[in-house]
Coordinates of C-alpha atoms in Angstrom, one line a residue:
M1154 CA -19.2 65.1 38.3
T1155 CA -17.5 61.8 37.3
G1156 CA -17.2 58.8 39.6
A1157 CA -14.6 58.5 42.3
T1158 CA -12.0 55.8 42.7
G1159 CA -9.8 55.0 45.6
G1160 CA -9.9 53.3 49.0
S1161 CA -9.8 55.9 51.9
E1162 CA -12.7 57.0 54.1
F1163 CA -13.1 60.7 54.1
G1164 CA -16.6 61.2 55.5
A1165 CA -16.1 61.4 59.3
G1166 CA -14.5 64.3 61.1
L1167 CA -14.5 66.9 58.3
E1168 CA -15.0 69.7 60.8
S1169 CA -12.2 68.5 63.1
G1170 CA -8.9 70.3 63.5
G1171 CA -5.8 69.7 61.4
D1172 CA -7.6 69.8 58.1
R1173 CA -5.9 71.2 55.0
L1174 CA -6.3 72.0 51.4
I1175 CA -3.4 71.6 49.0
V1176 CA -3.7 73.4 45.7
L1177 CA -1.4 72.1 42.9
R1178 CA -1.0 73.5 39.5
H1179 CA -0.5 70.9 36.8
A1180 CA 3.1 70.3 35.5
K1181 CA 4.5 71.9 32.4
S1182 CA 2.6 70.9 29.3
A1183 CA 3.5 70.5 25.6
W1184 CA 1.8 72.2 22.7
P1185 CA 1.6 69.6 19.9
D1186 CA 0.1 70.8 16.6
G1187 CA -3.5 69.9 16.1
V1188 CA -4.2 68.9 19.7
L1189 CA -7.1 70.6 21.5
D1190 CA -6.1 72.5 24.7
H1191 CA -7.9 70.1 26.9
E1192 CA -6.0 67.1 25.5
R1193 CA -2.4 68.6 25.6
P1194 CA 0.0 66.2 27.3
L1195 CA 2.8 66.9 29.7
A1196 CA 6.1 68.1 28.2
G1197 CA 9.4 66.4 29.1
R1198 CA 9.9 69.0 31.9
G1199 CA 6.5 68.3 33.2
R1200 CA 7.1 64.6 33.4
R1201 CA 10.2 65.4 35.5
D1202 CA 8.6 68.0 37.7
A1203 CA 5.4 66.2 38.6
P1204 CA 7.2 63.3 40.4
A1205 CA 9.3 65.9 42.2
A1206 CA 6.1 67.4 43.5
G1207 CA 4.9 64.0 44.6
R1208 CA 8.2 63.4 46.5
R1209 CA 8.0 66.8 48.2
L1210 CA 4.4 66.1 49.3
Y1211 CA 5.4 62.7 50.6
E1212 CA 8.5 64.1 52.5
T1213 CA 6.5 66.9 54.1
G1214 CA 3.6 64.6 55.1
Y1215 CA 1.0 66.2 52.9
V1216 CA -0.7 63.0 51.8
P1217 CA -4.2 63.6 50.6
D1218 CA -7.4 61.6 51.6
L1219 CA -9.3 63.1 48.7
V1220 CA -8.1 64.4 45.3
V1221 CA -10.2 66.7 43.0
C1222 CA -8.5 66.7 39.6
S1223 CA -9.3 68.5 36.4
T1224 CA -10.2 66.2 33.5
A1225 CA -7.6 67.9 31.2
R1226 CA -5.0 65.5 30.1
R1227 CA -2.1 67.5 31.6
A1228 CA -3.7 67.6 35.0
R1229 CA -4.6 63.8 35.0
E1230 CA -1.0 63.0 33.9
T1231 CA 0.3 65.2 36.7
W1232 CA -1.7 63.5 39.3
D1233 CA -0.7 60.0 38.0
L1234 CA 3.0 60.9 38.4
V1235 CA 2.5 62.6 41.8
A1236 CA 0.6 59.5 43.0
T1237 CA 3.4 57.2 41.9
E1238 CA 5.7 59.0 44.3
L1239 CA 3.2 59.4 47.1
F1240 CA 2.0 55.8 47.2
A1241 CA 4.8 53.7 45.5
T1242 CA 7.5 55.1 47.8
E1243 CA 8.8 52.5 50.3
P1244 CA 7.0 53.4 53.5
D1245 CA 8.9 54.1 56.7
V1246 CA 8.7 50.9 58.8
T1247 CA 7.8 53.0 61.8
E1248 CA 4.8 54.6 60.1
P1249 CA 1.6 52.9 58.7
E1250 CA 1.4 52.9 54.9
A1251 CA -1.0 55.6 53.6
A1252 CA -4.2 54.4 52.0
E1253 CA -4.7 55.7 48.5
P1254 CA -7.2 58.6 48.3
D1255 CA -10.6 59.0 46.7
V1256 CA -10.0 60.6 43.3
V1257 CA -12.7 62.7 41.6
Y1258 CA -12.0 63.7 38.0
E1259 CA -14.1 66.9 37.7
P1260 CA -14.6 68.6 34.3
R1261 CA -15.6 71.9 35.9
V1262 CA -12.1 72.4 37.3
Y1263 CA -10.8 73.0 33.8
A1264 CA -10.9 76.8 33.1
A1265 CA -12.6 77.6 36.4
G1266 CA -12.1 80.7 38.5
A1267 CA -11.8 80.9 42.3
S1268 CA -15.6 81.0 42.9
D1269 CA -16.3 78.1 40.6
L1270 CA -13.5 76.1 42.2
L1271 CA -15.0 76.7 45.6
R1272 CA -18.4 75.6 44.4
V1273 CA -16.9 72.4 43.0
L1274 CA -15.0 71.6 46.2
H1275 CA -18.1 72.1 48.3
E1276 CA -20.2 69.9 46.0
V1277 CA -17.6 67.1 45.9
L1278 CA -17.3 67.1 49.7
D1279 CA -21.1 66.9 50.0
D1280 CA -21.1 64.0 47.6
V1281 CA -18.4 62.2 49.5
L1282 CA -20.2 62.8 52.8
A1283 CA -23.4 61.5 51.3
R1284 CA -21.6 58.3 50.3
G1285 CA -20.3 57.8 53.8
G1286 CA -17.2 56.0 55.1
R1287 CA -15.9 52.8 53.5
D1288 CA -12.8 51.7 55.3
G1289 CA -14.5 50.4 58.5
R1290 CA -13.0 52.9 60.9
D1291 CA -15.0 54.0 63.9
G1292 CA -15.1 57.5 65.4
P1293 CA -14.0 60.9 63.9
A1294 CA -11.1 61.0 61.5
Q1295 CA -8.5 63.6 62.3
G1296 CA -6.5 65.8 60.0
R1297 CA -8.1 65.4 56.6
T1298 CA -6.3 66.6 53.5
V1299 CA -7.9 67.6 50.2
L1300 CA -5.7 68.0 47.1
L1301 CA -6.9 70.0 44.1
V1302 CA -5.1 69.7 40.8
G1303 CA -6.0 72.6 38.5
H1304 CA -4.9 75.4 36.2
Q1305 CA -3.9 79.0 36.2
P1306 CA -5.2 81.6 36.9
G1307 CA -7.9 79.8 39.0
V1308 CA -5.5 78.0 41.4
Q1309 CA -3.7 81.2 42.3
E1310 CA -7.0 83.1 42.6
L1311 CA -8.3 80.4 44.9
V1312 CA -5.3 80.4 47.2
L1313 CA -5.2 84.1 47.6
S1314 CA -9.0 84.3 48.1
L1315 CA -9.0 81.6 50.9
A1316 CA -5.8 82.8 52.7
G1317 CA -6.6 85.3 55.4
G1318 CA -3.0 85.2 56.6
G1319 CA -0.1 82.9 57.0
D1320 CA 3.6 82.6 56.3
E1321 CA 4.6 86.0 54.8
Q1322 CA 7.3 84.5 52.5
A1323 CA 4.8 81.9 51.2
L1324 CA 2.2 84.6 50.7
A1325 CA 4.5 86.8 48.8
R1326 CA 5.6 84.0 46.5
A1327 CA 2.0 82.9 45.8
R1328 CA 1.0 86.5 45.0
T1329 CA 4.0 87.0 42.6
K1330 CA 3.8 83.8 40.6
F1331 CA 2.2 80.4 40.7
P1332 CA 4.4 78.3 38.3
T1333 CA 3.6 74.9 36.9
S1334 CA 4.0 72.1 39.5
A1335 CA 3.8 74.6 42.3
F1336 CA 1.6 73.8 45.3
A1337 CA 0.2 75.8 48.2
V1338 CA -0.8 74.4 51.5
L1339 CA -3.7 76.0 53.4
A1340 CA -4.6 75.1 57.0
L1341 CA -8.4 75.1 57.4
P1342 CA -10.6 75.4 60.5
G1343 CA -12.6 72.4 59.5
T1344 CA -12.5 71.3 55.8
R1345 CA -15.8 72.6 54.7
A1346 CA -16.0 75.5 57.1
G1347 CA -12.6 76.7 56.0
L1348 CA -13.6 76.8 52.3
V1349 CA -14.7 80.4 52.4
P1350 CA -12.7 83.5 51.5
G1351 CA -10.2 84.6 54.2
A1352 CA -10.8 81.6 56.5
A1353 CA -7.6 79.7 55.8
V1354 CA -4.0 80.1 56.7
L1355 CA -1.3 79.7 54.1
T1356 CA 1.4 77.5 55.7
D1357 CA 3.6 76.5 52.7
F1358 CA 4.3 77.3 49.1
A1359 CA 6.6 75.1 47.1
V1360 CA 7.8 74.9 43.5
P1361 CA 9.4 71.4 43.1
R1362 CA 11.6 70.8 40.1
G1363 CA 12.9 67.5 38.7
P1364 CA 16.5 66.9 37.7
V1365 CA 17.7 68.7 34.6
P1366 CA 18.9 66.3 31.8
A1367 CA 22.6 66.3 31.3
A1368 CA 23.8 68.3 28.3
R1369 CA 25.0 66.1 25.4
G1370 CA 28.6 66.5 24.5

């Protein structure tokens, strides 16, 4: 596991209500000649869609406290563009500005299946708990949100494994296809307690898309 960066406290209240896991597939990547798969960058479409995913997360209030991101270049670039929309957006004056999350760049997320992703999430959470809180808040923290940025087919397998039920339309879409830049939102009965097959509820599934460039005349 690599080091974490960021400023929010995630340790307290992991078992409290209102926790969620967001599973985001990286945005569309390019296939440049001679570049290893792990180092493939985002394509033009990916650079448009990733900010759209960030805006959708911001607008729906799905702001993470902890991010677990694949070390693959396309995943890291996706998170960078998502974060720009999540934390550089002008905050509502009636709401406190969100603290930037802890970010863990985890090599094991690359090419991982559902069981491996679950193992990684548990280990990362254990590590964050062991490090303890850092923002000076007292008492339990409510409604913690973890964001995983990963790859197919692992992200789809993970969502369908964890979801014991939920919104029928969202479930049907997640089963049918998990496109680039898509994200699924899973409500958990306690962050760590909910990271077992069938324990979560799928509440949302979105496929944000950026603006299509105008055709040249």
